[in-house]
Coordinates of C-alpha atoms in Angstrom, one line a residue:
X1 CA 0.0 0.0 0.0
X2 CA 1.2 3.6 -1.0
X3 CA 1.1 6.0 1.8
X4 CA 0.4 8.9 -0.6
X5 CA -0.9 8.9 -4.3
X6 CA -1.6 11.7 -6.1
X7 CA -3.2 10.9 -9.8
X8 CA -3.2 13.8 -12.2
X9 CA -3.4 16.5 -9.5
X10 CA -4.1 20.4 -10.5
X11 CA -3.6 23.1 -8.9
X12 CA -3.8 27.2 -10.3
X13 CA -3.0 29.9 -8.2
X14 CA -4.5 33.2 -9.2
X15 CA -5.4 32.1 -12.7
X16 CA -1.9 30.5 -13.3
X17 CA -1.1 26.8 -13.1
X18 CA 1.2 25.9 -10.2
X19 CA 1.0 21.8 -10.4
X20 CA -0.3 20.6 -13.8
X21 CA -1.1 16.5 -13.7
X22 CA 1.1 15.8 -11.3
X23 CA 1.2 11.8 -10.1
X24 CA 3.7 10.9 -7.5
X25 CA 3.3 7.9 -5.1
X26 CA 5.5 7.0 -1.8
X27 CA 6.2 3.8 0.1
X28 CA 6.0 3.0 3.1
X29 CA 9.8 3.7 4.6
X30 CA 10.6 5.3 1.5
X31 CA 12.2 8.7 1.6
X32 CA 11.2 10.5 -1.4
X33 CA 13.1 14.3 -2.3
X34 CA 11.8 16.9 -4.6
X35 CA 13.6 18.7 -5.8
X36 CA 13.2 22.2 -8.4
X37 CA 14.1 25.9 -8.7
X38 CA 12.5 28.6 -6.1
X39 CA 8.6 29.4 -7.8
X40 CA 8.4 25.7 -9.1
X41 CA 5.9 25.0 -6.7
X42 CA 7.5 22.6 -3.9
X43 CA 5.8 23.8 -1.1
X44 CA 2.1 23.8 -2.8
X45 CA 3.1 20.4 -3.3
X46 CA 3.3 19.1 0.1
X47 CA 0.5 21.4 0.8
X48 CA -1.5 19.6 -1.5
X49 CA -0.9 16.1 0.3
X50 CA -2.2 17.6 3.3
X51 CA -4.9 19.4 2.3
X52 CA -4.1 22.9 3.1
X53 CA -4.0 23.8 -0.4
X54 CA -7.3 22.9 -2.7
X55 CA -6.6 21.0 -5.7
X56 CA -8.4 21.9 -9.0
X57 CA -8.6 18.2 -10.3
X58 CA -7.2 15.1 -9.4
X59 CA -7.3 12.6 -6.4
X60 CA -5.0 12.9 -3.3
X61 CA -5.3 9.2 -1.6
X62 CA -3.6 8.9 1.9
X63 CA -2.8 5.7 3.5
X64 CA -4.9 3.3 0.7
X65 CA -7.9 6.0 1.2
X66 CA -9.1 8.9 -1.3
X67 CA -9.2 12.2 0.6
X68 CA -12.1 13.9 -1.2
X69 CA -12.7 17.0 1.3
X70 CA -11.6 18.2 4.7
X71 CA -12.6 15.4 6.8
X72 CA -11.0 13.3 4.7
X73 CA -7.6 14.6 5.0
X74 CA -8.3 15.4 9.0
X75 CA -8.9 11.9 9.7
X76 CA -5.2 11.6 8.3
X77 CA -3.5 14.5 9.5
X78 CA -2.2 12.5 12.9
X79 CA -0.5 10.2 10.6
X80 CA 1.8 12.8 9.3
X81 CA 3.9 15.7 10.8
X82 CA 4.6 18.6 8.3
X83 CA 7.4 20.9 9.4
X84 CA 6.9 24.4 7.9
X85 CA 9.7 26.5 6.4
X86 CA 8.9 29.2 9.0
X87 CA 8.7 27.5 12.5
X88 CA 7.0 30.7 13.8
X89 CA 3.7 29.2 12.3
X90 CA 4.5 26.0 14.1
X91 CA 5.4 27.2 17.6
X92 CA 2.0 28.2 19.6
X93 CA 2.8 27.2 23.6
X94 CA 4.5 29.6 25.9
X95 CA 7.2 26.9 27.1
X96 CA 9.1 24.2 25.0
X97 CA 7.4 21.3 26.9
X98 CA 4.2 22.4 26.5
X99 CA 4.7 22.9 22.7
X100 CA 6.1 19.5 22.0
X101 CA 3.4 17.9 24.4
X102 CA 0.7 19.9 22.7
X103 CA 0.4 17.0 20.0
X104 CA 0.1 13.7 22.3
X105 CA -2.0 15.3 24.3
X106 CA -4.7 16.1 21.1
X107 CA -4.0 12.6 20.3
X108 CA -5.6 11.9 23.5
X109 CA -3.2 10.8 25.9
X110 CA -2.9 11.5 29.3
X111 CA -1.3 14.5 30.8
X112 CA 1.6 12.4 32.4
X113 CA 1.5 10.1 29.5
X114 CA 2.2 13.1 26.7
X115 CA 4.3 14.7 29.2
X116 CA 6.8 11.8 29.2
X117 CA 6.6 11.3 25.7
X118 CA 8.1 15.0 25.0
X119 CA 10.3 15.1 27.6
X120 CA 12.1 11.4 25.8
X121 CA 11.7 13.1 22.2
X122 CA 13.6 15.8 23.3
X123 CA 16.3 13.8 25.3
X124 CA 16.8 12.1 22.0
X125 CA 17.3 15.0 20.1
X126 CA 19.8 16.0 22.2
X127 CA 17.7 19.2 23.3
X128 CA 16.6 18.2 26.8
X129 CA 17.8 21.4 28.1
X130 CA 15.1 23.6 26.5
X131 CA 12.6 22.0 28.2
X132 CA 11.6 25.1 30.5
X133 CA 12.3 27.8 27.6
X134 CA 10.3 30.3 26.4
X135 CA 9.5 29.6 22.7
X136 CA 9.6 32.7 21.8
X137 CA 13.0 33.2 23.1
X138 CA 14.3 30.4 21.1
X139 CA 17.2 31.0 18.0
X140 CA 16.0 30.1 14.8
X141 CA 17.9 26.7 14.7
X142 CA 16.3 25.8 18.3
X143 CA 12.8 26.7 16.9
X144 CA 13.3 24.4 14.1
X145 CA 14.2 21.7 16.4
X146 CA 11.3 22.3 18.9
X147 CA 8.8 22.1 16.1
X148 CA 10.3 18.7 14.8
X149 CA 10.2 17.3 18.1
X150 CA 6.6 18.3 18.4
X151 CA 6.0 16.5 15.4
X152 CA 8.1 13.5 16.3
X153 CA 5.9 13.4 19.9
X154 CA 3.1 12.6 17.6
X155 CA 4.9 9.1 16.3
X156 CA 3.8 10.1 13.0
X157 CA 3.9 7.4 9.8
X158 CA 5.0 9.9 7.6
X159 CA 7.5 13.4 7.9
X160 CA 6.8 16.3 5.1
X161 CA 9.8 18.4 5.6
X162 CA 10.0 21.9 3.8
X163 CA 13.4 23.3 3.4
X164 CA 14.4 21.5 7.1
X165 CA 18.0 23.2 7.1
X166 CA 17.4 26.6 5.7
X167 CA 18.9 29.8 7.9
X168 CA 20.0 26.6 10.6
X169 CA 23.6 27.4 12.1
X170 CA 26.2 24.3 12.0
X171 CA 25.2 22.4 15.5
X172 CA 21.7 22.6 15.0
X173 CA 21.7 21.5 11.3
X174 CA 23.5 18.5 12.7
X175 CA 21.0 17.6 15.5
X176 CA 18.0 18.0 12.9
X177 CA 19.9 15.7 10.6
X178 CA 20.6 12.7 13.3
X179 CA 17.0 12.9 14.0
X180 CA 16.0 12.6 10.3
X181 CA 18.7 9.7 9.5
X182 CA 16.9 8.1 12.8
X183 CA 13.3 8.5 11.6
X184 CA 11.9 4.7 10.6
X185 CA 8.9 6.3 8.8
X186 CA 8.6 8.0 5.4
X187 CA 9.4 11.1 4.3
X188 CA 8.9 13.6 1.1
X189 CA 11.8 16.5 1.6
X190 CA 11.9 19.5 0.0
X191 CA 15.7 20.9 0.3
X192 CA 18.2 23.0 -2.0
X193 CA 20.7 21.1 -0.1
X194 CA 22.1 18.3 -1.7
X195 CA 24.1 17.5 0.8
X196 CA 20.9 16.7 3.0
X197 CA 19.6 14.9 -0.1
X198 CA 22.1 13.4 -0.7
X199 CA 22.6 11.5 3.2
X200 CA 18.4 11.2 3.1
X201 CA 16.6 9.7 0.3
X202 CA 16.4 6.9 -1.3
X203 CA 14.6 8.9 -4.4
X204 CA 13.7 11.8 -6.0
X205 CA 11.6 14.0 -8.5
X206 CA 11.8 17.1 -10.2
X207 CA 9.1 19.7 -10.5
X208 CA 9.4 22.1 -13.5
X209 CA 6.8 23.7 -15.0
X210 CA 4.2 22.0 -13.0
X211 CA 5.0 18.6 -13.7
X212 CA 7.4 15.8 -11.8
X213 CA 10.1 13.8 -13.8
X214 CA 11.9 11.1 -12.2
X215 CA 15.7 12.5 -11.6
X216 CA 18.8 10.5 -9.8
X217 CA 19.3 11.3 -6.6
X218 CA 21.9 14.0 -6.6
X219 CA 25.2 12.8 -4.8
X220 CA 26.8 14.6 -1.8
X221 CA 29.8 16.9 -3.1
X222 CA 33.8 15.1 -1.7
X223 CA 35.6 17.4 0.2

C-alpha cells in the first residue's frame, strides 16, 4: 500500500497553473526528495498532500484511502507531521514542553503520559535542556528543532519536511539531521541542499513547469 498517491493532481494559483497533472506515489519507509528551482511549486506540493491547499482536479489518496474534502484529510493529518519552512507558524505554547506535548496530548493521551513522551523526544534529540524555555526566546535553529520534536511526539507514519535546514547554524543543522537519519517512517523533503539529499533519500523527483520527472538522486559533493 502507498502511503500517498496523487493521480493527475491540478492546482492554479490566481489564474496561473502551479502543479499541472502531477502523479507521484510513496512507500512505506521510503524517503522521497523533490527537488526544483525557487517558484516551481514545492511547497504547494506538500501542501496539497495535506490538504491545506485545494486542488483543481485530481485525487490525493492517503494511506490506501481517497481524501475527497476536509474530513478526509483530518482523519489523516495525525499520521503525518509537516514541518513548515517558517517554525513561527508551528510554535504556539508559551514553554518548550508544553509545545512539544501539545500534539500527544490532542491525540488523547494522558497528561503524564504526553508529558513523558516530550520530555524522551527531546532527550533524543539532544535538546533536553530547552525544556523550560520560552518559545519565543528560542534562536531560529532551536525553533526548528522544537517544532520537529513536536512533530516527532506525535509518532507520526509519515515526515513532510519543507526546506528542514534553511537559515539553521552548523550544530543545530547536525542535530535535525541525526534525528531525520533516525526516523523509521517515510518522508517527502523539499531541500536545496544536496548534501541533505544526498545523506536522506532513497529517491527523487523534479518539478518544473508543473510537472514531476523522475531524476537520480543527486550525490553529496567530496571534500
Amino acid at each position: 500500500m502507498n502511503l500517498v498517491r496523487l493521480s493527475g493532481l491540478h492546482v492554479a494559483r490566481g489564474g496561473r497553473p502551479v502543479l499541472s497533472g502531477v502523479d507521484l506515489h510513496l512507500a512505506k519507509a521510503e524517503r522521497l526528495a523533490i527537488l526544483g528551482r525557487n517558484g516551481a511549486g514545492k511547497t504547494t506540493l506538500l501542501r496539497s498532500i495535506i490538504g491545506l491547499e485545494t486542488a483543481d482536479s485530481g485525487q490525493v489518496a492517503l494511506f490506501g484511502a481517497p481524501c475527497r474534502n476536509e474530513a478526509d484529510f483530518r482523519r489523516h493529518r495525525p499520521r503525518i507531521g509537516f514541518l513548515f519552512q517558517d517554525s513561527d507558524d508551528q510554535l504556539f505554547c508559551p514553554s518548550v514542553i508544553e509545545d512539544v506535548a501539545f500534539g500527544p496530548l490532542n491525540l488523547g493521551h494522558a497528561p503524564p503520559k504526553a508529558l513523558a513522551m516530550a520530555e524522551a523526544v527531546l532527550q533524543d534529540l539532544g535538546i533536553a535542556h530547552l525544556a523550560p524555555r520560552f518559545t519565543h526566546r528560542l534562536s531560529g535553529g532551536e525553533k526548528r528543532l522544537v517544532a520537529l520534536a513536536g512533530l516527532l511526539a506525535m509518532q507520526p507514519d509519515l515526515l513532510l519536511l519543507d526546506e528542514p535546514t534553511a537559515a539553521m547554524d552548523a550544530e543545530s543543522a547536525a542535530l535535525l539531521i541525526a534525528a531525520l537519519r533516525g526516523f523509521s517512517g517515510a518522508m517527502i523533503l523539499v531541500s536545496h541542499d544536496a548534501g541533505l539529499v544526498a545523506g536522506l533519500a532513497t529517491r527523487a523527483l523534479r518539478l518544473d513547469r508543473g510537472c514531476v520527472t523522475e531524476v537520480p538522486v543527486p550525490m553529496a559533493c567530496s571534500a
